[in-house]
Coordinates of N, CA and C in Angstrom, one line a residue:
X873 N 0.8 -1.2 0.0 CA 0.0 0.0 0.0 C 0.9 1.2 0.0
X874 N 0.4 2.0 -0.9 CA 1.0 3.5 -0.8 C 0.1 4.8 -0.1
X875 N 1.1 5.4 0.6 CA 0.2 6.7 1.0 C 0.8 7.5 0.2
X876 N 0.4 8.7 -0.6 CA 0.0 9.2 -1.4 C -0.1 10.9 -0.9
X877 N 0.6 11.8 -1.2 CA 0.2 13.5 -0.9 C -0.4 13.8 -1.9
X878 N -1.6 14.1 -2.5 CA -2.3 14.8 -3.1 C -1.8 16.1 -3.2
X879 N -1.8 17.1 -2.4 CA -1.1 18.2 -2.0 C -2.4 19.5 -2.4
X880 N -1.5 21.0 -2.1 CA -3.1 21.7 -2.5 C -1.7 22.7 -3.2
X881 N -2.6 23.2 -4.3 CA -2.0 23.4 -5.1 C -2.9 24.6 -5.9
X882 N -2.7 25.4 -6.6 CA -3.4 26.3 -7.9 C -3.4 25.8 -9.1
X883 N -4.8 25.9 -9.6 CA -4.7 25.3 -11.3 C -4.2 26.6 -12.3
X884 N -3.5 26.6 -13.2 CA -3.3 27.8 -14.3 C -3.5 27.2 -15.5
X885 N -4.0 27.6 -16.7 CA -4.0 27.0 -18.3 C -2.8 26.5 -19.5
X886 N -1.5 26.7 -18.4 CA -0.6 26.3 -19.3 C -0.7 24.9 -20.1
X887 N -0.7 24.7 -21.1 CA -0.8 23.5 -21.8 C 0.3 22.6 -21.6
X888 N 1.3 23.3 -20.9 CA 2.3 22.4 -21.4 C 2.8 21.5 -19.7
X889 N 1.8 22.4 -19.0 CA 1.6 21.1 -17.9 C 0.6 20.1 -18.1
X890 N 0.9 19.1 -17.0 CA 0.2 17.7 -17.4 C -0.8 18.2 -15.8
X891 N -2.2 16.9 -16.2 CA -3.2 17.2 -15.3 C -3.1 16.3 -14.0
X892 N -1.9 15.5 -14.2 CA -1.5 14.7 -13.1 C -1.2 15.5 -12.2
X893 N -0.5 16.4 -12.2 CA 0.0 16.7 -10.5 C -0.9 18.1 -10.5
X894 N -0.3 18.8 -9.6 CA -0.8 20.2 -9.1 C -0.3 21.2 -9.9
X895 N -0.4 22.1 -10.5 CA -0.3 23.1 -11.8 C -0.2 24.4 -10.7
X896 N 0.2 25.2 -10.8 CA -0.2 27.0 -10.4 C -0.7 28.0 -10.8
X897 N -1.3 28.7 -9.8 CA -2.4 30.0 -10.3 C -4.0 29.3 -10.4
X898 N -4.3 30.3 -9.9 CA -6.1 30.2 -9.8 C -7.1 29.4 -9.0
X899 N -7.4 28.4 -9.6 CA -8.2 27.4 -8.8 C -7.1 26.4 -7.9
X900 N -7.8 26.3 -6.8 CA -6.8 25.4 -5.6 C -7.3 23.8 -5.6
X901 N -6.5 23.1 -6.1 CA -6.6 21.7 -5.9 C -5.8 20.9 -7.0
X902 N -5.8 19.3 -6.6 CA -6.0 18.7 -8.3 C -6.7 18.2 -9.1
X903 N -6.4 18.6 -10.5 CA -7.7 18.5 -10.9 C -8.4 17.2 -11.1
X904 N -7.3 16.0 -11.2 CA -8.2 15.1 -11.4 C -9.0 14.3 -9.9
X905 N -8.8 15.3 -8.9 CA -9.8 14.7 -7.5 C -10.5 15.7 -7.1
X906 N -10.7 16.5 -8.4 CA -11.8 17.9 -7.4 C -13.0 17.8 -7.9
X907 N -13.9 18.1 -6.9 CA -15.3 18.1 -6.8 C -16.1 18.8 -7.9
X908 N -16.9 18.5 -8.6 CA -18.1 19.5 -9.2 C -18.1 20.9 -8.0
X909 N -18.4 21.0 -7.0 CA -18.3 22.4 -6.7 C -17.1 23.0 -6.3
X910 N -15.8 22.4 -6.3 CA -14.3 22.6 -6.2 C -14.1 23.6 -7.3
X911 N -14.2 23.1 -9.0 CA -14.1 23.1 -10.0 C -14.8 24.6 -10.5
X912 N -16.2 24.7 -9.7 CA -17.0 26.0 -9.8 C -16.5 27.0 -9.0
X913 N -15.8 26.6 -8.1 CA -15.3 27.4 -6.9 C -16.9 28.0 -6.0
X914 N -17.4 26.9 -5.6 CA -18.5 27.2 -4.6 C -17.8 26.5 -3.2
X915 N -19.0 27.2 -2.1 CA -18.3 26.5 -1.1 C -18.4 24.7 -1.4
X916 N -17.1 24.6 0.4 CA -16.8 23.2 0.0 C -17.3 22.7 1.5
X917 N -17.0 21.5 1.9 CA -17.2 20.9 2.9 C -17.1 19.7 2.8
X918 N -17.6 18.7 3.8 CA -16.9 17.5 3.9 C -17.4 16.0 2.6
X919 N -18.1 16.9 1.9 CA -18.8 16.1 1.0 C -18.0 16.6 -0.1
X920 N -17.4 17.2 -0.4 CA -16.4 17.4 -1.1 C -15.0 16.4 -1.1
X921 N -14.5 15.8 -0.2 CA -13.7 15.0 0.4 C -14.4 14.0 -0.1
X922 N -15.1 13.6 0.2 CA -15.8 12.3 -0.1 C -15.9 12.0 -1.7
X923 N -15.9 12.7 -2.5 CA -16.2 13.1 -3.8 C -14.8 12.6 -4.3
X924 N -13.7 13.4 -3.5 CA -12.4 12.8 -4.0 C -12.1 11.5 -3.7
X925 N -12.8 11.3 -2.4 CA -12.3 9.6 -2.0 C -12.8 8.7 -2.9
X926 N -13.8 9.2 -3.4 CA -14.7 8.2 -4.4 C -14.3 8.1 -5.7
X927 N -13.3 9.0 -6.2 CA -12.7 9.1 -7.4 C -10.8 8.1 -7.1
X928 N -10.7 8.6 -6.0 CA -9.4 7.4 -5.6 C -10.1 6.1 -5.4
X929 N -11.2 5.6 -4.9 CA -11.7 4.2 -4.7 C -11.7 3.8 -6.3
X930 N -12.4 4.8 -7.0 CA -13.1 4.4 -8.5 C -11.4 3.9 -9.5
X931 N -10.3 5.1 -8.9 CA -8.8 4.6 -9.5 C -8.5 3.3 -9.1
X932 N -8.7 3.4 -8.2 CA -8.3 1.8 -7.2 C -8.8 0.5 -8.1
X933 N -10.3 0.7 -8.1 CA -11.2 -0.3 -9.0 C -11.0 -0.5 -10.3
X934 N -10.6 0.5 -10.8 CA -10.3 0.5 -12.6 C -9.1 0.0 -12.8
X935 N -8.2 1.3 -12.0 CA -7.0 1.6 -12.8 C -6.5 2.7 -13.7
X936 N -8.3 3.6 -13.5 CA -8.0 4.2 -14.0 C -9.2 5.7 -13.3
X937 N -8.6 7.2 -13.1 CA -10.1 8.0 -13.0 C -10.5 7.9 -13.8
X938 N -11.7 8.3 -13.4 CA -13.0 8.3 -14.3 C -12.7 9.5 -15.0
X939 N -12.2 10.6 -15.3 CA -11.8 11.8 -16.1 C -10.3 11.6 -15.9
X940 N -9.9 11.7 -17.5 CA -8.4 11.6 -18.0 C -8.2 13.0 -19.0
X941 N -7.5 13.5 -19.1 CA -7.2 14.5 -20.4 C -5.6 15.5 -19.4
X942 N -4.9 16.5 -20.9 CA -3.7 16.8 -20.4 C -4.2 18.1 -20.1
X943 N -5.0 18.5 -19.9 CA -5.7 20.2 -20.1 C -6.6 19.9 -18.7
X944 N -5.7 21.0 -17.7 CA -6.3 21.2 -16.4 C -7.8 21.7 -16.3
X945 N -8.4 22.2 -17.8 CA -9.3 23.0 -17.9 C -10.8 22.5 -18.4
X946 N -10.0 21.2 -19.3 CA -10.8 20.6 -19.4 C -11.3 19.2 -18.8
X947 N -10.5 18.9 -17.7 CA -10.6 18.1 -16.2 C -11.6 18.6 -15.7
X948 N -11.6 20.4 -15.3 CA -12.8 20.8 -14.5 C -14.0 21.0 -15.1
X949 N -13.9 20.9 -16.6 CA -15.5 21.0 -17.0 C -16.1 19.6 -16.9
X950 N -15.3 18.5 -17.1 CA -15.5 16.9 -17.1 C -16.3 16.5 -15.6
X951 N -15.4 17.2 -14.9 CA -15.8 16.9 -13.2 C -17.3 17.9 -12.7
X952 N -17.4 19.0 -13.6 CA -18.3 19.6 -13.1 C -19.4 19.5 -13.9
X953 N -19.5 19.2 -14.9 CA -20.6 18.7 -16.5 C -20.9 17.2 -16.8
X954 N -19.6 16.6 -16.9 CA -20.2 15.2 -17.8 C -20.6 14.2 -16.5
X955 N -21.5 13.5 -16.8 CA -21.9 11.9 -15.9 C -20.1 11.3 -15.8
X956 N -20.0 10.8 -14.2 CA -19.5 10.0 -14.4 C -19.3 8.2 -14.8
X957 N -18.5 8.1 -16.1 CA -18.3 6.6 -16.7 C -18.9 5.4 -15.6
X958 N -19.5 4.5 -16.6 CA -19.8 3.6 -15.4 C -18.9 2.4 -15.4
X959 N -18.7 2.4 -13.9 CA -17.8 1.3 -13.0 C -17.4 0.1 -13.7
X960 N -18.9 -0.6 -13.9 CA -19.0 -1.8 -14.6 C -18.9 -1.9 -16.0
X961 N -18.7 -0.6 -16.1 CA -18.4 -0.7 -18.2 C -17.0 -1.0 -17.8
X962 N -15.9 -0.3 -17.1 CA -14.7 0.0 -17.1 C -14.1 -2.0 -16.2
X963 N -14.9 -2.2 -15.4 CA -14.7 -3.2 -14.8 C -16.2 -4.4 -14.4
X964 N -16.1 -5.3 -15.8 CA -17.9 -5.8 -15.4 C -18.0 -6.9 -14.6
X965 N -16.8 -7.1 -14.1 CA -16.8 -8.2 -12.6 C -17.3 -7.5 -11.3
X966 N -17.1 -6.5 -11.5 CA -17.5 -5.4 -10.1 C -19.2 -5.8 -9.4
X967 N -19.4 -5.8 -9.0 CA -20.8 -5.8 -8.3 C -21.3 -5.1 -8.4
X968 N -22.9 -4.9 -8.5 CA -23.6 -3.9 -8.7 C -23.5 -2.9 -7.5
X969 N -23.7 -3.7 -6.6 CA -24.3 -2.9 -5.1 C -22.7 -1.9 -4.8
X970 N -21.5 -2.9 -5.3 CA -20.5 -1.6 -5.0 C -20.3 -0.4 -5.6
X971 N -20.3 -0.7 -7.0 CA -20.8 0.2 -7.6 C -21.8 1.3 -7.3
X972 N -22.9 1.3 -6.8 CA -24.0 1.9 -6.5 C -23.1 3.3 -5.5
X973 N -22.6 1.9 -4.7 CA -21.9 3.0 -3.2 C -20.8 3.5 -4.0
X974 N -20.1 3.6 -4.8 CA -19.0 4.6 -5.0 C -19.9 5.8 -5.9
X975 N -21.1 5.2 -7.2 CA -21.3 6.2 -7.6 C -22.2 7.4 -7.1
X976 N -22.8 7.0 -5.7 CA -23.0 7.4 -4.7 C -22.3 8.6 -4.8
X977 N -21.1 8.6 -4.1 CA -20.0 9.2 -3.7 C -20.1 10.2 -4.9
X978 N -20.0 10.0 -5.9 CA -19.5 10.8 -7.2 C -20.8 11.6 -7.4
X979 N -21.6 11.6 -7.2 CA -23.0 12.4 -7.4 C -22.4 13.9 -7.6
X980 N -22.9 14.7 -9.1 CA -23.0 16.2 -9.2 C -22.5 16.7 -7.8
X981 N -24.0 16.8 -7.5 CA -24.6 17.7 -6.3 C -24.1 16.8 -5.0
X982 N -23.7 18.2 -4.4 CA -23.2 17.2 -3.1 C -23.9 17.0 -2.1
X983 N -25.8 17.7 -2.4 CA -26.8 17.3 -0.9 C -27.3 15.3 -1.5
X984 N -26.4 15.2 -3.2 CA -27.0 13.6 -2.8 C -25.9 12.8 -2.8
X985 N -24.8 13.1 -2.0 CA -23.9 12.1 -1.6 C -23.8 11.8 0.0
X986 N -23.1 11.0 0.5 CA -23.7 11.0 2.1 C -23.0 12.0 2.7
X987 N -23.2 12.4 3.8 CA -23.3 13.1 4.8 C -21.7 13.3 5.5
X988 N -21.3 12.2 5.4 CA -20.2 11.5 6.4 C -19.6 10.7 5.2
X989 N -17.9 10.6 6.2 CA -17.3 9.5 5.5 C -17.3 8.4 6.3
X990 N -18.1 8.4 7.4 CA -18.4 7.2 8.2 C -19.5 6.6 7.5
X991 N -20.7 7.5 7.1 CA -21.7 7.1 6.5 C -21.1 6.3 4.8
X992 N -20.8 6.9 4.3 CA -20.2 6.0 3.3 C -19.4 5.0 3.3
X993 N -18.3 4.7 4.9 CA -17.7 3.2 4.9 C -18.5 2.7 4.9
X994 N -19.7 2.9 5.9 CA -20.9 1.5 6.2 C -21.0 1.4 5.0
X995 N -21.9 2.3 4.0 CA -22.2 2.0 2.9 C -21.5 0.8 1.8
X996 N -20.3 1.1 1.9 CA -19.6 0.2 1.2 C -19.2 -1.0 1.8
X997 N -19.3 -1.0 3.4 CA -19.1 -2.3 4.0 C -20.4 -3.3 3.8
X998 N -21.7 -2.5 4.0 CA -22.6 -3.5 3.2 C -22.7 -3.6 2.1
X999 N -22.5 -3.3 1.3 CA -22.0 -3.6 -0.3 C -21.4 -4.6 -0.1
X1000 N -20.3 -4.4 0.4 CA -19.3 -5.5 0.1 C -19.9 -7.1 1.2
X1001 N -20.3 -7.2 2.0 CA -21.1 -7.7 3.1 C -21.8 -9.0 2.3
X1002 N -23.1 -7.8 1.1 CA -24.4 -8.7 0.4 C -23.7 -9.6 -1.0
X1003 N -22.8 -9.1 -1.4 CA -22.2 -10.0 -2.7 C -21.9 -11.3 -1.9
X1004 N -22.4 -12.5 -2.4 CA -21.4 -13.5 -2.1 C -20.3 -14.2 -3.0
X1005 N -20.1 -12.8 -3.9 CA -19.1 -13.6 -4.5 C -17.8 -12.9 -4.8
X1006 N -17.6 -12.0 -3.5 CA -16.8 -11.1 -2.7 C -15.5 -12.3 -1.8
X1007 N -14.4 -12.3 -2.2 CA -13.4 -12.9 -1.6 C -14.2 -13.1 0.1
X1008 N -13.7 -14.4 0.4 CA -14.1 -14.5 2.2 C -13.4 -13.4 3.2
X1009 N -12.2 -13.6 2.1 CA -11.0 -13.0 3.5 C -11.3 -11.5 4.1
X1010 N -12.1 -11.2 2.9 CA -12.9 -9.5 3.4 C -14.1 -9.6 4.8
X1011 N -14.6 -10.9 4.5 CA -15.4 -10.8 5.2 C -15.1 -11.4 6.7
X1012 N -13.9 -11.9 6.6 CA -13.3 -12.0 8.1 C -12.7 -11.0 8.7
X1013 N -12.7 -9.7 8.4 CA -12.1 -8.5 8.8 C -12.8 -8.3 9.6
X1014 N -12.1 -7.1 10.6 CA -13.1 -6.6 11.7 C -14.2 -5.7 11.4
X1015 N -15.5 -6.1 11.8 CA -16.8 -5.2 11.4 C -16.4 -3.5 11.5
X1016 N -16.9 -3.1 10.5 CA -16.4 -1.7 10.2 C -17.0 -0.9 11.7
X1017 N -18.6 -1.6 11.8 CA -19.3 -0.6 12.4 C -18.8 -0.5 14.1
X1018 N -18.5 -1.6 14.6 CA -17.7 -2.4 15.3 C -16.4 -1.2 16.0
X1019 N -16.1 -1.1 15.3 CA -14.3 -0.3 15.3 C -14.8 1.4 15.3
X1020 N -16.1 1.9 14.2 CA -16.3 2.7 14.5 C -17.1 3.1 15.7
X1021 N -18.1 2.4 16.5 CA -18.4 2.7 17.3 C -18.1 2.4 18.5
X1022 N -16.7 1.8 18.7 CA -15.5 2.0 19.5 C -15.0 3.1 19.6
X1023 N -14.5 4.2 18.7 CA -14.2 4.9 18.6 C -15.0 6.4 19.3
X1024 N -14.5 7.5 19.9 CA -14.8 8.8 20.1 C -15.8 9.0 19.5
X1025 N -16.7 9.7 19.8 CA -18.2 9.9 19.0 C -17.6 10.9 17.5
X1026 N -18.1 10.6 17.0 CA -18.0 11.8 15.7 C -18.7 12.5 15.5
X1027 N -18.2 13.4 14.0 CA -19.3 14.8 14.5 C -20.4 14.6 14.1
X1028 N -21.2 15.1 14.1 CA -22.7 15.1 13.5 C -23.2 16.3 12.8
X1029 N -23.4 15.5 11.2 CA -24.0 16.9 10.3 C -24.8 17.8 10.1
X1030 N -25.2 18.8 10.3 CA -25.8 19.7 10.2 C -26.1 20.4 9.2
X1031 N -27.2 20.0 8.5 CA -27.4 20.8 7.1 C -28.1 21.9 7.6
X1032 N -27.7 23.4 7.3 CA -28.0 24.7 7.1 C -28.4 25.1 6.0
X1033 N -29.7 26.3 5.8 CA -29.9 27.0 4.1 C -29.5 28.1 3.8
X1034 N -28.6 28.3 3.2 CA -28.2 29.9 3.5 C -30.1 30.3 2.7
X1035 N -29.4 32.2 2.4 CA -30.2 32.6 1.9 C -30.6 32.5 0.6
X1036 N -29.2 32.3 -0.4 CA -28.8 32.0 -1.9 C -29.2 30.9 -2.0
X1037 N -30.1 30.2 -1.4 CA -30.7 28.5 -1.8 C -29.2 27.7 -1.7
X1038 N -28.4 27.7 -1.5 CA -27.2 26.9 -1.1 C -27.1 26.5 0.2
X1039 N -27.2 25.0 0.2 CA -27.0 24.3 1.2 C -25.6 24.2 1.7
X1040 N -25.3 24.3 3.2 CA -24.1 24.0 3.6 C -24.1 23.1 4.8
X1041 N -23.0 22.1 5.4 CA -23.4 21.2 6.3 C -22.3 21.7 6.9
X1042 N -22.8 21.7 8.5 CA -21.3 22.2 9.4 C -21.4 20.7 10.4
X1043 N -20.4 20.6 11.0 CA -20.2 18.8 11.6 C -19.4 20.0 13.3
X1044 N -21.0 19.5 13.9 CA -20.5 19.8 15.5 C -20.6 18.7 16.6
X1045 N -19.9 18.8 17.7 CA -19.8 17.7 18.6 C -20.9 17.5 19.0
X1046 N -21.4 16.2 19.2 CA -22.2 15.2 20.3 C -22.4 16.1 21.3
X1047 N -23.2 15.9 22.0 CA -23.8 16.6 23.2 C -23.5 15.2 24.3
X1048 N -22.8 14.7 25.3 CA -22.8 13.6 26.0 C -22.7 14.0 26.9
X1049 N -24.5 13.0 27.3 CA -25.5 12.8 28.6 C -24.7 12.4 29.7
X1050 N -24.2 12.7 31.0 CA -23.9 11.6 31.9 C -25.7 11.0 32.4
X1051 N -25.1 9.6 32.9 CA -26.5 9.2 33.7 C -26.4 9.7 35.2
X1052 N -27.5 10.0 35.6 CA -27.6 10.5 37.0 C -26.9 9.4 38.2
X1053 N -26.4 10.1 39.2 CA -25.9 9.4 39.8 C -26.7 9.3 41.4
X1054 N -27.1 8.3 41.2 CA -28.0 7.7 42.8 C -27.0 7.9 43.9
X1055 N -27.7 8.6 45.0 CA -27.2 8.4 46.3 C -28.3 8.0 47.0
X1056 N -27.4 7.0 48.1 CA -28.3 6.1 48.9 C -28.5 7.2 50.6
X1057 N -29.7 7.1 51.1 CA -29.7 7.6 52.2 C -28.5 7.8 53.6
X1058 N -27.7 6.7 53.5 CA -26.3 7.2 54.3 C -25.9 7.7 53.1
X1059 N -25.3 7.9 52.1 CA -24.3 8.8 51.7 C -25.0 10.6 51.9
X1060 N -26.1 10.1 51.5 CA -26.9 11.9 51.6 C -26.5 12.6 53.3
X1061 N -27.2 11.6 54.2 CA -26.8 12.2 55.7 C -24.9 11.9 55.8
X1062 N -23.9 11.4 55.3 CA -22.6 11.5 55.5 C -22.5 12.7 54.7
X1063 N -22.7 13.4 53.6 CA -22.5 14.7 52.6 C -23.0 15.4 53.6
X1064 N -24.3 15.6 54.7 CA -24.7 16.9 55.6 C -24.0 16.9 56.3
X1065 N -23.4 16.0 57.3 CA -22.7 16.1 58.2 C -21.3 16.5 58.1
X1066 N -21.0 16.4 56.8 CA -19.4 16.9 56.4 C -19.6 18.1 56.0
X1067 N -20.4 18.4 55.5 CA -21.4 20.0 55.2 C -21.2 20.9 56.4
X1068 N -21.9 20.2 57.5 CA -22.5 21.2 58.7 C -21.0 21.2 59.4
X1069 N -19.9 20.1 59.6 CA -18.4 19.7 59.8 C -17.6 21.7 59.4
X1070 N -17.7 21.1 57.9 CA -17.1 22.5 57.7 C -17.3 23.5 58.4
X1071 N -18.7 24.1 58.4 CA -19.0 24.9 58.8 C -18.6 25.4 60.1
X1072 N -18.7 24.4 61.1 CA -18.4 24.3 62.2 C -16.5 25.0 62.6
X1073 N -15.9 24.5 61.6 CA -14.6 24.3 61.9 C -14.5 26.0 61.1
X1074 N -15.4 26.1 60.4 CA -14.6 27.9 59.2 C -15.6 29.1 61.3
X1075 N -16.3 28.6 61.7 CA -16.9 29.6 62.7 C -16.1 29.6 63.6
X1076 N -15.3 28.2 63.9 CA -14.3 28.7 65.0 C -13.1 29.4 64.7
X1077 N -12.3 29.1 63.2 CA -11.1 30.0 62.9 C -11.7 31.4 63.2
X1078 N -13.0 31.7 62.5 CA -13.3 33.3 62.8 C -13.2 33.7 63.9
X1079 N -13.7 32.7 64.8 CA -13.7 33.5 66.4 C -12.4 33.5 67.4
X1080 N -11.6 32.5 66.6 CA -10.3 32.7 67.2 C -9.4 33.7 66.5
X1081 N -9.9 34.3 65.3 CA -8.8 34.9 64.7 C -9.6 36.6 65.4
X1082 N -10.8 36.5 65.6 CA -11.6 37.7 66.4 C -10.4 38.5 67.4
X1083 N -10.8 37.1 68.9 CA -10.3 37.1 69.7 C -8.8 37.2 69.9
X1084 N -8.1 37.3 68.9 CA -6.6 37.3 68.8 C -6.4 39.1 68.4
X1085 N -7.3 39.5 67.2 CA -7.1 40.8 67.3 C -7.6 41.6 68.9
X1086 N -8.5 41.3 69.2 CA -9.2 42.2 70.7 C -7.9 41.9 71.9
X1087 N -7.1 40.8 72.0 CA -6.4 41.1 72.7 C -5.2 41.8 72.4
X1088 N -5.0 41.9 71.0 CA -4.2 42.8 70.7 C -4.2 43.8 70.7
X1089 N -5.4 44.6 70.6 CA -6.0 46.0 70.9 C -5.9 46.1 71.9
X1090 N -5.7 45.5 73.0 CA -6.2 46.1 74.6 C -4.8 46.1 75.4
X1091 N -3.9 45.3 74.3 CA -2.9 45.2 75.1 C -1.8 46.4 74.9
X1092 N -2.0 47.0 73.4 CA -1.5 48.0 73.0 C -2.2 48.9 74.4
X1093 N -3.2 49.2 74.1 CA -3.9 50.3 75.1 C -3.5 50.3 76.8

């Protein structure tokens, strides 16, 4: 396995760069993993991400993105205008149902891809789950859902309308409930008595620290 820097970068029209890496000037990204609203330069958010992950899954599956050309310019009209190619033309052993979940991911519009990139592993984990004619060794992995809900709560999306009819989703923390905690009748009367305790012990420092000034006044005098 390779990890991989994508990097962030500006697109410019020079022809005589290639659309493989990151180019300079103007639009920020690359072009062959940027989003239909990347490409427009509208806002972005985490469904945007997802858009790219689905175009590296869809390389993974092929071998190839789904948009190829040497013209950074015409990468973004491809990504922002044409359908993308289907999976199973490019690979027709692929499963439908996987399929479905990556072209999911690749949707135009980004209110119809999911939400989450948690929401789209599941997706793809049952995909891959219902084929039975999906290698076993996949299916002896650890359950996706399993490991994620082990994990720290994650954020939860919030779709907002601006005023421009443009949807935006902001991802804010979980709100976590504690459960109430029972006290049994001795702990309530041991909590008053350490209560009334204090009090006891802060009234006599006052009165001795009183009594320490008055004799010192009287003795001056």
């Amino acid at each position: 396995v390779k990890l991989l820097d994508f990097g962030i970068a500006k697109v410019n029209w020079d022809k005589s760069i290639t659309a493989e890496y990151s180019p300079t000037n103007i639009v920020m990204g690359t072009p062959r993993y940027m989003s239909p609203e990347q490409c427009n330069g509208h806002h972005l958010d985490i469904r945007s991400d997802i858009y790219s992950l689905g175009i590296i899954i869809y390389e993974l599956l092929t071998g190839l993105p789904p948009f190829t050309d040497a013209s950074p310019q015409i990468l973004l009209n491809k990504h922002a205008q044409e359908p993308v190619p289907s999976l199973k033309r490019r690979r027709p052993s692929l499963p439908s149902s996987v399929e479905r979940v990556v072209m999911h991911a690749l949707e135009k519009s980004p209110l119809k891809r999911p939400l989450s990139a948690k929401d789209f592993a599941i997706e793809l984990e049952d995909a891959i789950n219902m084929d039975p004619s999906i290698s076993p060794d996949i299916s002896r992995s650890p359950d996706l859902r399993s490991i994620l809900n082990s994990q720290s709560p994650s954020l939860i999306p919030v779709v907002k309308q601006q005023t421009d009819g443009i949807s935006i989703v902001q991802y804010v923390e979980p709100e976590l409930s504690r459960p109430p905690i029972a006290l049994s009748t001795g702990q309530i009367k041991t909590n008053l008595k350490n209560y009334w305790h204090y009090w006891v012990i802060g009234i006599i420092g006052i009165t001795i620290i009183i009594l320490i000034v008055i004799i010192i006044i009287l003795l001056r005098t």
